[in-house]
Amino acid sequence: MAGISSESLTTALAQLEAKLPFASLQLAKDLFGILGTVDSSAGLRRALTDPSRSGDEKSALVKQLVGGKVSADAAEIAGGLASSRWASARDIGDALETLAATVVIAVAENKSAVSASGITGLEELENDLFAFNQAVASSHEVQRALSEPQASPAAKIALAEKLVPGSSEEAKVLISQAVTQPRGVKPSKLVESFAKLAAKRQQRWIATVSVTRPLTETQTSRLQAGLDALYGRELKVNVNVDPALIGGIRVQVGDEVLDASVIARLTELRRQLAG
């Protein structure tokens, strides 16, 4: 996905973020259900991505189709996507899939307590998705069964759950979606894309800090406290010593970079001079 579609998805993800602390798996299931409706009708996809229609008109069309069948939040999210601009009819479905999967991943992330094995909900989800793909890769018979067009969705879900017994509820939702609605790709490929989304989400909990010299224990404690306060969550802080920075500090949390290093300021100065 690129261009205007990528921009629309980025905006939708940013808007979704406010709902994620309180999200439920039912919201994700509702969004996946709307995706099924959109995928089932080429005419509907064309209508929702028709540039000659206004955003309000397309949003109203979606809400009319799903109103009363899904939660208000799901209808609002889908309506927002419809009101955006998309480069192709396929892209709005891809965006719905990404948003639904992000909700599932956030539910795993929101688990406040770690599991008995000492891992977080996000790590448990990633492990379950990885275990599923390993099991699929090890058996051609399983691969054929999951790709069999005559097999019922229920049969495919039952087989998938046997491959990863004891998996989390979040993993079950994503794996079930992959085996019943792979949308033109192999189920394992779709599960892999879900795992990548989870891994990216997990990076929000890791702060990679680059400094020019080792920090003292006091400095490390102050840094930890400051970053936790800034991001509103307890981060895992990894400190790297990089003399090439010359001075200052560089912090990366997920896609966000806070760069107060001397080399960054010099680079910016050179850019301004060149301009």
PDB file of C-alpha atoms in Angstrom:
ATOM      1  CA  MET A   1       0.000   0.000   0.000  1.00  0.00           C
ATOM      2  CA  ALA A   2       1.467   3.355  -0.999  1.00  0.00           C
ATOM      3  CA  GLY A   3       0.612   6.957  -1.800  1.00  0.00           C
ATOM      4  CA  ILE A   4      -2.802   8.243  -0.781  1.00  0.00           C
ATOM      5  CA  SER A   5      -3.863   4.834   0.573  1.00  0.00           C
ATOM      6  CA  SER A   6      -0.865   4.721   2.896  1.00  0.00           C
ATOM      7  CA  GLU A   7      -1.685   8.200   4.162  1.00  0.00           C
ATOM      8  CA  SER A   8      -5.299   7.228   4.797  1.00  0.00           C
ATOM      9  CA  LEU A   9      -4.237   4.115   6.728  1.00  0.00           C
ATOM     10  CA  THR A  10      -1.767   6.129   8.811  1.00  0.00           C
ATOM     11  CA  THR A  11      -4.518   8.583   9.729  1.00  0.00           C
ATOM     12  CA  ALA A  12      -6.912   5.751  10.599  1.00  0.00           C
ATOM     13  CA  LEU A  13      -4.344   4.055  12.830  1.00  0.00           C
ATOM     14  CA  ALA A  14      -3.676   7.328  14.646  1.00  0.00           C
ATOM     15  CA  GLN A  15      -7.404   7.791  15.257  1.00  0.00           C
ATOM     16  CA  LEU A  16      -7.756   4.182  16.392  1.00  0.00           C
ATOM     17  CA  GLU A  17      -5.070   4.664  19.037  1.00  0.00           C
ATOM     18  CA  ALA A  18      -7.482   6.520  21.336  1.00  0.00           C
ATOM     19  CA  LYS A  19      -9.793   3.484  21.411  1.00  0.00           C
ATOM     20  CA  LEU A  20      -7.116   0.845  21.974  1.00  0.00           C
ATOM     21  CA  PRO A  21      -6.706   1.164  25.782  1.00  0.00           C
ATOM     22  CA  PHE A  22     -10.348   0.086  26.135  1.00  0.00           C
ATOM     23  CA  ALA A  23     -10.616  -2.182  23.091  1.00  0.00           C
ATOM     24  CA  SER A  24     -12.108  -5.677  23.174  1.00  0.00           C
ATOM     25  CA  LEU A  25     -11.829  -8.719  20.976  1.00  0.00           C
ATOM     26  CA  GLN A  26     -15.456  -8.176  19.995  1.00  0.00           C
ATOM     27  CA  LEU A  27     -14.475  -4.905  18.316  1.00  0.00           C
ATOM     28  CA  ALA A  28     -11.865  -6.788  16.282  1.00  0.00           C
ATOM     29  CA  LYS A  29     -14.396  -9.488  15.356  1.00  0.00           C
ATOM     30  CA  ASP A  30     -16.858  -6.795  14.256  1.00  0.00           C
ATOM     31  CA  LEU A  31     -14.211  -5.192  12.030  1.00  0.00           C
ATOM     32  CA  PHE A  32     -13.267  -8.555  10.533  1.00  0.00           C
ATOM     33  CA  GLY A  33     -16.969  -9.125   9.896  1.00  0.00           C
ATOM     34  CA  ILE A  34     -17.244  -5.815   8.048  1.00  0.00           C
ATOM     35  CA  LEU A  35     -14.172  -6.828   6.053  1.00  0.00           C
ATOM     36  CA  GLY A  36     -15.981  -9.988   4.992  1.00  0.00           C
ATOM     37  CA  THR A  37     -18.919  -7.901   3.789  1.00  0.00           C
ATOM     38  CA  VAL A  38     -16.647  -5.566   1.828  1.00  0.00           C
ATOM     39  CA  ASP A  39     -14.689  -8.455   0.297  1.00  0.00           C
ATOM     40  CA  SER A  40     -17.888 -10.205  -0.791  1.00  0.00           C
ATOM     41  CA  SER A  41     -18.969  -7.397  -3.110  1.00  0.00           C
ATOM     42  CA  ALA A  42     -16.838  -5.844  -5.846  1.00  0.00           C
ATOM     43  CA  GLY A  43     -19.590  -3.294  -6.402  1.00  0.00           C
ATOM     44  CA  LEU A  44     -19.457  -2.211  -2.770  1.00  0.00           C
ATOM     45  CA  ARG A  45     -15.664  -1.849  -2.892  1.00  0.00           C
ATOM     46  CA  ARG A  46     -15.938   0.317  -5.999  1.00  0.00           C
ATOM     47  CA  ALA A  47     -18.612   2.459  -4.355  1.00  0.00           C
ATOM     48  CA  LEU A  48     -16.494   2.948  -1.231  1.00  0.00           C
ATOM     49  CA  THR A  49     -13.425   3.981  -3.214  1.00  0.00           C
ATOM     50  CA  ASP A  50     -15.170   6.012  -5.914  1.00  0.00           C
ATOM     51  CA  PRO A  51     -13.434   9.427  -5.968  1.00  0.00           C
ATOM     52  CA  SER A  52     -16.553  11.055  -7.417  1.00  0.00           C
ATOM     53  CA  ARG A  53     -18.504  10.308  -4.219  1.00  0.00           C
ATOM     54  CA  SER A  54     -18.098  12.522  -1.173  1.00  0.00           C
ATOM     55  CA  GLY A  55     -16.548  11.144   1.993  1.00  0.00           C
ATOM     56  CA  ASP A  56     -19.771  11.736   3.911  1.00  0.00           C
ATOM     57  CA  GLU A  57     -21.759   9.827   1.304  1.00  0.00           C
ATOM     58  CA  LYS A  58     -19.452   6.809   1.444  1.00  0.00           C
ATOM     59  CA  SER A  59     -19.355   6.861   5.239  1.00  0.00           C
ATOM     60  CA  ALA A  60     -23.154   6.942   5.372  1.00  0.00           C
ATOM     61  CA  LEU A  61     -23.301   3.961   3.002  1.00  0.00           C
ATOM     62  CA  VAL A  62     -21.125   1.856   5.316  1.00  0.00           C
ATOM     63  CA  LYS A  63     -23.041   2.839   8.426  1.00  0.00           C
ATOM     64  CA  GLN A  64     -26.299   1.989   6.690  1.00  0.00           C
ATOM     65  CA  LEU A  65     -24.981  -1.471   5.794  1.00  0.00           C
ATOM     66  CA  VAL A  66     -23.575  -2.377   9.212  1.00  0.00           C
ATOM     67  CA  GLY A  67     -25.712  -0.290  11.560  1.00  0.00           C
ATOM     68  CA  GLY A  68     -27.258  -2.424  14.280  1.00  0.00           C
ATOM     69  CA  LYS A  69     -25.161  -5.432  13.277  1.00  0.00           C
ATOM     70  CA  VAL A  70     -21.889  -4.330  14.880  1.00  0.00           C
ATOM     71  CA  SER A  71     -20.849  -2.059  17.727  1.00  0.00           C
ATOM     72  CA  ALA A  72     -21.014   1.712  17.357  1.00  0.00           C
ATOM     73  CA  ASP A  73     -17.217   1.874  17.527  1.00  0.00           C
ATOM     74  CA  ALA A  74     -16.839  -0.620  14.679  1.00  0.00           C
ATOM     75  CA  ALA A  75     -19.339   1.275  12.536  1.00  0.00           C
ATOM     76  CA  GLU A  76     -17.535   4.544  13.268  1.00  0.00           C
ATOM     77  CA  ILE A  77     -14.132   3.090  12.364  1.00  0.00           C
ATOM     78  CA  ALA A  78     -15.419   1.563   9.133  1.00  0.00           C
ATOM     79  CA  GLY A  79     -17.237   4.779   8.260  1.00  0.00           C
ATOM     80  CA  GLY A  80     -14.052   6.747   8.795  1.00  0.00           C
ATOM     81  CA  LEU A  81     -12.174   4.465   6.425  1.00  0.00           C
ATOM     82  CA  ALA A  82     -14.884   4.840   3.796  1.00  0.00           C
ATOM     83  CA  SER A  83     -14.703   8.622   4.009  1.00  0.00           C
ATOM     84  CA  SER A  84     -10.964   8.544   3.260  1.00  0.00           C
ATOM     85  CA  ARG A  85      -9.329   8.329  -0.147  1.00  0.00           C
ATOM     86  CA  TRP A  86      -7.951   5.055  -1.558  1.00  0.00           C
ATOM     87  CA  ALA A  87      -5.806   4.366  -4.593  1.00  0.00           C
ATOM     88  CA  SER A  88      -7.484   1.019  -5.321  1.00  0.00           C
ATOM     89  CA  ALA A  89     -10.598  -0.919  -4.328  1.00  0.00           C
ATOM     90  CA  ARG A  90      -8.426  -3.561  -2.612  1.00  0.00           C
ATOM     91  CA  ASP A  91      -6.767  -1.041  -0.307  1.00  0.00           C
ATOM     92  CA  ILE A  92      -9.778  -0.298   1.879  1.00  0.00           C
ATOM     93  CA  GLY A  93     -10.082  -4.011   2.698  1.00  0.00           C
ATOM     94  CA  ASP A  94      -6.385  -4.224   3.495  1.00  0.00           C
ATOM     95  CA  ALA A  95      -6.797  -1.251   5.821  1.00  0.00           C
ATOM     96  CA  LEU A  96      -9.771  -2.848   7.595  1.00  0.00           C
ATOM     97  CA  GLU A  97      -7.727  -6.010   8.072  1.00  0.00           C
ATOM     98  CA  THR A  98      -4.830  -4.029   9.545  1.00  0.00           C
ATOM     99  CA  LEU A  99      -7.075  -2.107  11.935  1.00  0.00           C
ATOM    100  CA  ALA A 100      -8.846  -5.267  13.120  1.00  0.00           C
ATOM    101  CA  ALA A 101      -5.533  -7.046  13.708  1.00  0.00           C
ATOM    102  CA  THR A 102      -4.197  -3.980  15.542  1.00  0.00           C
ATOM    103  CA  VAL A 103      -7.170  -4.130  17.906  1.00  0.00           C
ATOM    104  CA  VAL A 104      -6.448  -7.791  18.677  1.00  0.00           C
ATOM    105  CA  ILE A 105      -2.785  -6.999  19.290  1.00  0.00           C
ATOM    106  CA  ALA A 106      -3.702  -4.096  21.576  1.00  0.00           C
ATOM    107  CA  VAL A 107      -5.953  -6.379  23.638  1.00  0.00           C
ATOM    108  CA  ALA A 108      -2.949  -8.657  24.171  1.00  0.00           C
ATOM    109  CA  GLU A 109      -0.817  -5.630  24.985  1.00  0.00           C
ATOM    110  CA  ASN A 110      -3.330  -4.398  27.558  1.00  0.00           C
ATOM    111  CA  LYS A 111      -3.032  -7.522  29.687  1.00  0.00           C
ATOM    112  CA  SER A 112      -1.607  -5.995  32.840  1.00  0.00           C
ATOM    113  CA  ALA A 113      -0.214  -9.190  34.343  1.00  0.00           C
ATOM    114  CA  VAL A 114       2.377 -11.455  32.798  1.00  0.00           C
ATOM    115  CA  SER A 115       1.593 -15.107  32.274  1.00  0.00           C
ATOM    116  CA  ALA A 116       2.765 -17.940  34.519  1.00  0.00           C
ATOM    117  CA  SER A 117       5.806 -18.356  32.275  1.00  0.00           C
ATOM    118  CA  GLY A 118       6.792 -14.758  32.892  1.00  0.00           C
ATOM    119  CA  ILE A 119       6.076 -13.372  29.426  1.00  0.00           C
ATOM    120  CA  THR A 120       3.792 -10.521  28.471  1.00  0.00           C
ATOM    121  CA  GLY A 121       0.570 -10.776  26.535  1.00  0.00           C
ATOM    122  CA  LEU A 122       2.273  -9.450  23.400  1.00  0.00           C
ATOM    123  CA  GLU A 123       5.091 -11.972  23.664  1.00  0.00           C
ATOM    124  CA  GLU A 124       2.582 -14.780  24.222  1.00  0.00           C
ATOM    125  CA  LEU A 125       0.678 -13.706  21.111  1.00  0.00           C
ATOM    126  CA  GLU A 126       3.845 -13.598  19.001  1.00  0.00           C
ATOM    127  CA  ASN A 127       4.887 -17.031  20.290  1.00  0.00           C
ATOM    128  CA  ASP A 128       1.495 -18.549  19.449  1.00  0.00           C
ATOM    129  CA  LEU A 129       1.536 -17.123  15.915  1.00  0.00           C
ATOM    130  CA  PHE A 130       5.087 -18.378  15.392  1.00  0.00           C
ATOM    131  CA  ALA A 131       4.132 -21.834  16.721  1.00  0.00           C
ATOM    132  CA  PHE A 132       1.205 -22.013  14.295  1.00  0.00           C
ATOM    133  CA  ASN A 133       3.392 -21.204  11.306  1.00  0.00           C
ATOM    134  CA  GLN A 134       6.002 -23.709  12.399  1.00  0.00           C
ATOM    135  CA  ALA A 135       3.348 -26.414  12.641  1.00  0.00           C
ATOM    136  CA  VAL A 136       1.974 -25.546   9.199  1.00  0.00           C
ATOM    137  CA  ALA A 137       5.427 -25.461   7.609  1.00  0.00           C
ATOM    138  CA  SER A 138       6.250 -28.919   8.961  1.00  0.00           C
ATOM    139  CA  SER A 139       3.299 -30.681   7.300  1.00  0.00           C
ATOM    140  CA  HIS A 140       2.261 -30.646   3.637  1.00  0.00           C
ATOM    141  CA  GLU A 141      -0.932 -32.422   4.646  1.00  0.00           C
ATOM    142  CA  VAL A 142      -1.870 -29.546   6.956  1.00  0.00           C
ATOM    143  CA  GLN A 143      -1.064 -27.017   4.245  1.00  0.00           C
ATOM    144  CA  ARG A 144      -3.369 -28.805   1.811  1.00  0.00           C
ATOM    145  CA  ALA A 145      -6.145 -29.067   4.401  1.00  0.00           C
ATOM    146  CA  LEU A 146      -6.022 -25.355   5.192  1.00  0.00           C
ATOM    147  CA  SER A 147      -6.088 -24.493   1.484  1.00  0.00           C
ATOM    148  CA  GLU A 148      -8.888 -26.920   0.602  1.00  0.00           C
ATOM    149  CA  PRO A 149     -11.759 -24.800  -0.833  1.00  0.00           C
ATOM    150  CA  GLN A 150     -14.351 -27.464  -0.006  1.00  0.00           C
ATOM    151  CA  ALA A 151     -13.460 -27.552   3.702  1.00  0.00           C
ATOM    152  CA  SER A 152     -15.803 -25.618   5.964  1.00  0.00           C
ATOM    153  CA  PRO A 153     -14.546 -22.633   7.997  1.00  0.00           C
ATOM    154  CA  ALA A 154     -15.375 -24.524  11.195  1.00  0.00           C
ATOM    155  CA  ALA A 155     -13.232 -27.469  10.114  1.00  0.00           C
ATOM    156  CA  LYS A 156     -10.294 -25.212   9.314  1.00  0.00           C
ATOM    157  CA  ILE A 157     -10.588 -23.427  12.655  1.00  0.00           C
ATOM    158  CA  ALA A 158     -10.746 -26.763  14.508  1.00  0.00           C
ATOM    159  CA  LEU A 159      -7.598 -27.950  12.717  1.00  0.00           C
ATOM    160  CA  ALA A 160      -5.793 -24.693  13.428  1.00  0.00           C
ATOM    161  CA  GLU A 161      -6.595 -24.874  17.131  1.00  0.00           C
ATOM    162  CA  LYS A 162      -5.219 -28.420  17.286  1.00  0.00           C
ATOM    163  CA  LEU A 163      -1.928 -27.132  15.900  1.00  0.00           C
ATOM    164  CA  VAL A 164      -1.480 -24.632  18.754  1.00  0.00           C
ATOM    165  CA  PRO A 165      -3.320 -26.070  21.778  1.00  0.00           C
ATOM    166  CA  GLY A 166      -3.529 -23.701  24.704  1.00  0.00           C
ATOM    167  CA  SER A 167      -3.009 -20.602  22.574  1.00  0.00           C
ATOM    168  CA  SER A 168      -4.289 -17.245  23.785  1.00  0.00           C
ATOM    169  CA  GLU A 169      -7.718 -15.959  22.823  1.00  0.00           C
ATOM    170  CA  GLU A 170      -6.045 -13.192  20.840  1.00  0.00           C
ATOM    171  CA  ALA A 171      -4.031 -15.708  18.828  1.00  0.00           C
ATOM    172  CA  LYS A 172      -7.166 -17.751  18.152  1.00  0.00           C
ATOM    173  CA  VAL A 173      -8.923 -14.723  16.666  1.00  0.00           C
ATOM    174  CA  LEU A 174      -6.039 -13.899  14.317  1.00  0.00           C
ATOM    175  CA  ILE A 175      -5.366 -17.506  13.315  1.00  0.00           C
ATOM    176  CA  SER A 176      -9.074 -18.163  12.709  1.00  0.00           C
ATOM    177  CA  GLN A 177      -9.220 -15.096  10.482  1.00  0.00           C
ATOM    178  CA  ALA A 178      -6.164 -16.263   8.541  1.00  0.00           C
ATOM    179  CA  VAL A 179      -7.474 -19.771   7.866  1.00  0.00           C
ATOM    180  CA  THR A 180     -11.035 -18.716   6.984  1.00  0.00           C
ATOM    181  CA  GLN A 181     -10.412 -15.421   5.153  1.00  0.00           C
ATOM    182  CA  PRO A 182      -6.828 -15.435   3.853  1.00  0.00           C
ATOM    183  CA  ARG A 183      -7.841 -12.972   1.113  1.00  0.00           C
ATOM    184  CA  GLY A 184      -5.828 -14.500  -1.690  1.00  0.00           C
ATOM    185  CA  VAL A 185      -2.679 -15.425   0.243  1.00  0.00           C
ATOM    186  CA  LYS A 186      -1.622 -18.521   2.154  1.00  0.00           C
ATOM    187  CA  PRO A 187      -2.940 -18.550   5.752  1.00  0.00           C
ATOM    188  CA  SER A 188       0.613 -18.811   7.081  1.00  0.00           C
ATOM    189  CA  LYS A 189       1.582 -15.699   5.101  1.00  0.00           C
ATOM    190  CA  LEU A 190      -1.259 -13.735   6.660  1.00  0.00           C
ATOM    191  CA  VAL A 191      -0.334 -14.999  10.133  1.00  0.00           C
ATOM    192  CA  GLU A 192       3.218 -13.844   9.437  1.00  0.00           C
ATOM    193  CA  SER A 193       1.946 -10.351   8.628  1.00  0.00           C
ATOM    194  CA  PHE A 194      -0.055 -10.336  11.881  1.00  0.00           C
ATOM    195  CA  ALA A 195       3.092 -11.370  13.769  1.00  0.00           C
ATOM    196  CA  LYS A 196       5.009  -8.473  12.200  1.00  0.00           C
ATOM    197  CA  LEU A 197       2.323  -6.059  13.376  1.00  0.00           C
ATOM    198  CA  ALA A 198       2.619  -7.497  16.894  1.00  0.00           C
ATOM    199  CA  ALA A 199       6.409  -7.216  16.838  1.00  0.00           C
ATOM    200  CA  LYS A 200       6.157  -3.598  15.726  1.00  0.00           C
ATOM    201  CA  ARG A 201       3.694  -2.887  18.522  1.00  0.00           C
ATOM    202  CA  GLN A 202       6.046  -4.457  21.043  1.00  0.00           C
ATOM    203  CA  GLN A 203       8.770  -2.003  20.035  1.00  0.00           C
ATOM    204  CA  ARG A 204       6.670   0.683  21.723  1.00  0.00           C
ATOM    205  CA  TRP A 205       7.786  -0.837  25.021  1.00  0.00           C
ATOM    206  CA  ILE A 206      11.501  -0.709  24.244  1.00  0.00           C
ATOM    207  CA  ALA A 207      13.619   2.443  24.397  1.00  0.00           C
ATOM    208  CA  THR A 208      16.948   2.242  22.602  1.00  0.00           C
ATOM    209  CA  VAL A 209      19.200   4.949  23.997  1.00  0.00           C
ATOM    210  CA  SER A 210      22.498   5.947  22.386  1.00  0.00           C
ATOM    211  CA  VAL A 211      25.025   7.976  24.387  1.00  0.00           C
ATOM    212  CA  THR A 212      28.703   8.855  23.973  1.00  0.00           C
ATOM    213  CA  ARG A 213      29.886   7.328  27.252  1.00  0.00           C
ATOM    214  CA  PRO A 214      28.565   4.782  29.782  1.00  0.00           C
ATOM    215  CA  LEU A 215      25.917   6.080  32.195  1.00  0.00           C
ATOM    216  CA  THR A 216      26.209   5.849  35.948  1.00  0.00           C
ATOM    217  CA  GLU A 217      23.559   3.990  37.926  1.00  0.00           C
ATOM    218  CA  THR A 218      22.077   7.320  39.022  1.00  0.00           C
ATOM    219  CA  GLN A 219      21.923   8.588  35.439  1.00  0.00           C
ATOM    220  CA  THR A 220      20.356   5.332  34.274  1.00  0.00           C
ATOM    221  CA  SER A 221      17.701   5.522  37.005  1.00  0.00           C
ATOM    222  CA  ARG A 222      16.881   9.122  36.110  1.00  0.00           C
ATOM    223  CA  LEU A 223      16.706   8.229  32.431  1.00  0.00           C
ATOM    224  CA  GLN A 224      14.361   5.312  33.157  1.00  0.00           C
ATOM    225  CA  ALA A 225      12.082   7.468  35.299  1.00  0.00           C
ATOM    226  CA  GLY A 226      12.035  10.272  32.747  1.00  0.00           C
ATOM    227  CA  LEU A 227      11.197   8.015  29.819  1.00  0.00           C
ATOM    228  CA  ASP A 228       8.521   6.147  31.786  1.00  0.00           C
ATOM    229  CA  ALA A 229       6.915   9.476  32.696  1.00  0.00           C
ATOM    230  CA  LEU A 230       7.185  10.782  29.129  1.00  0.00           C
ATOM    231  CA  TYR A 231       5.550   7.728  27.533  1.00  0.00           C
ATOM    232  CA  GLY A 232       3.180   6.837  30.359  1.00  0.00           C
ATOM    233  CA  ARG A 233       4.333   3.229  30.617  1.00  0.00           C
ATOM    234  CA  GLU A 234       7.246   1.248  32.029  1.00  0.00           C
ATOM    235  CA  LEU A 235       9.750   0.828  29.208  1.00  0.00           C
ATOM    236  CA  LYS A 236      12.623  -1.580  28.799  1.00  0.00           C
ATOM    237  CA  VAL A 237      15.653   0.691  28.336  1.00  0.00           C
ATOM    238  CA  ASN A 238      18.610  -0.541  26.279  1.00  0.00           C
ATOM    239  CA  VAL A 239      21.641   1.761  26.429  1.00  0.00           C
ATOM    240  CA  ASN A 240      24.252   1.717  23.651  1.00  0.00           C
ATOM    241  CA  VAL A 241      27.539   3.621  23.801  1.00  0.00           C
ATOM    242  CA  ASP A 242      28.220   5.321  20.465  1.00  0.00           C
ATOM    243  CA  PRO A 243      31.195   7.750  20.462  1.00  0.00           C
ATOM    244  CA  ALA A 244      30.275   8.786  16.914  1.00  0.00           C
ATOM    245  CA  LEU A 245      27.448  10.896  18.368  1.00  0.00           C
ATOM    246  CA  ILE A 246      30.136  13.288  19.738  1.00  0.00           C
ATOM    247  CA  GLY A 247      27.802  14.397  22.518  1.00  0.00           C
ATOM    248  CA  GLY A 248      24.184  14.448  23.660  1.00  0.00           C
ATOM    249  CA  ILE A 249      21.702  11.558  23.549  1.00  0.00           C
ATOM    250  CA  ARG A 250      19.496   9.756  21.026  1.00  0.00           C
ATOM    251  CA  VAL A 251      16.356   7.850  22.067  1.00  0.00           C
ATOM    252  CA  GLN A 252      14.202   5.642  19.845  1.00  0.00           C
ATOM    253  CA  VAL A 253      10.882   4.170  20.995  1.00  0.00           C
ATOM    254  CA  GLY A 254       9.077   2.364  18.201  1.00  0.00           C
ATOM    255  CA  ASP A 255       8.987   4.681  15.200  1.00  0.00           C
ATOM    256  CA  GLU A 256       9.586   7.802  17.296  1.00  0.00           C
ATOM    257  CA  VAL A 257      13.096   9.222  17.528  1.00  0.00           C
ATOM    258  CA  LEU A 258      14.198  11.883  20.025  1.00  0.00           C
ATOM    259  CA  ASP A 259      17.595  13.046  18.838  1.00  0.00           C
ATOM    260  CA  ALA A 260      19.510  15.596  20.922  1.00  0.00           C
ATOM    261  CA  SER A 261      22.966  14.458  19.846  1.00  0.00           C
ATOM    262  CA  VAL A 262      25.630  16.866  18.658  1.00  0.00           C
ATOM    263  CA  ILE A 263      25.922  15.032  15.331  1.00  0.00           C
ATOM    264  CA  ALA A 264      22.172  15.454  14.764  1.00  0.00           C
ATOM    265  CA  ARG A 265      22.391  19.189  15.415  1.00  0.00           C
ATOM    266  CA  LEU A 266      25.397  19.479  13.087  1.00  0.00           C
ATOM    267  CA  THR A 267      23.540  17.564  10.380  1.00  0.00           C
ATOM    268  CA  GLU A 268      20.554  19.885  10.726  1.00  0.00           C
ATOM    269  CA  LEU A 269      22.858  22.927  10.567  1.00  0.00           C
ATOM    270  CA  ARG A 270      24.466  21.613   7.364  1.00  0.00           C
ATOM    271  CA  ARG A 271      21.000  21.050   5.902  1.00  0.00           C
ATOM    272  CA  GLN A 272      19.961  24.610   6.682  1.00  0.00           C
ATOM    273  CA  LEU A 273      23.162  26.015   5.228  1.00  0.00           C
ATOM    274  CA  ALA A 274      22.765  23.942   2.079  1.00  0.00           C
ATOM    275  CA  GLY A 275      19.197  25.186   1.724  1.00  0.00           C
TER     276      GLY A 275
END
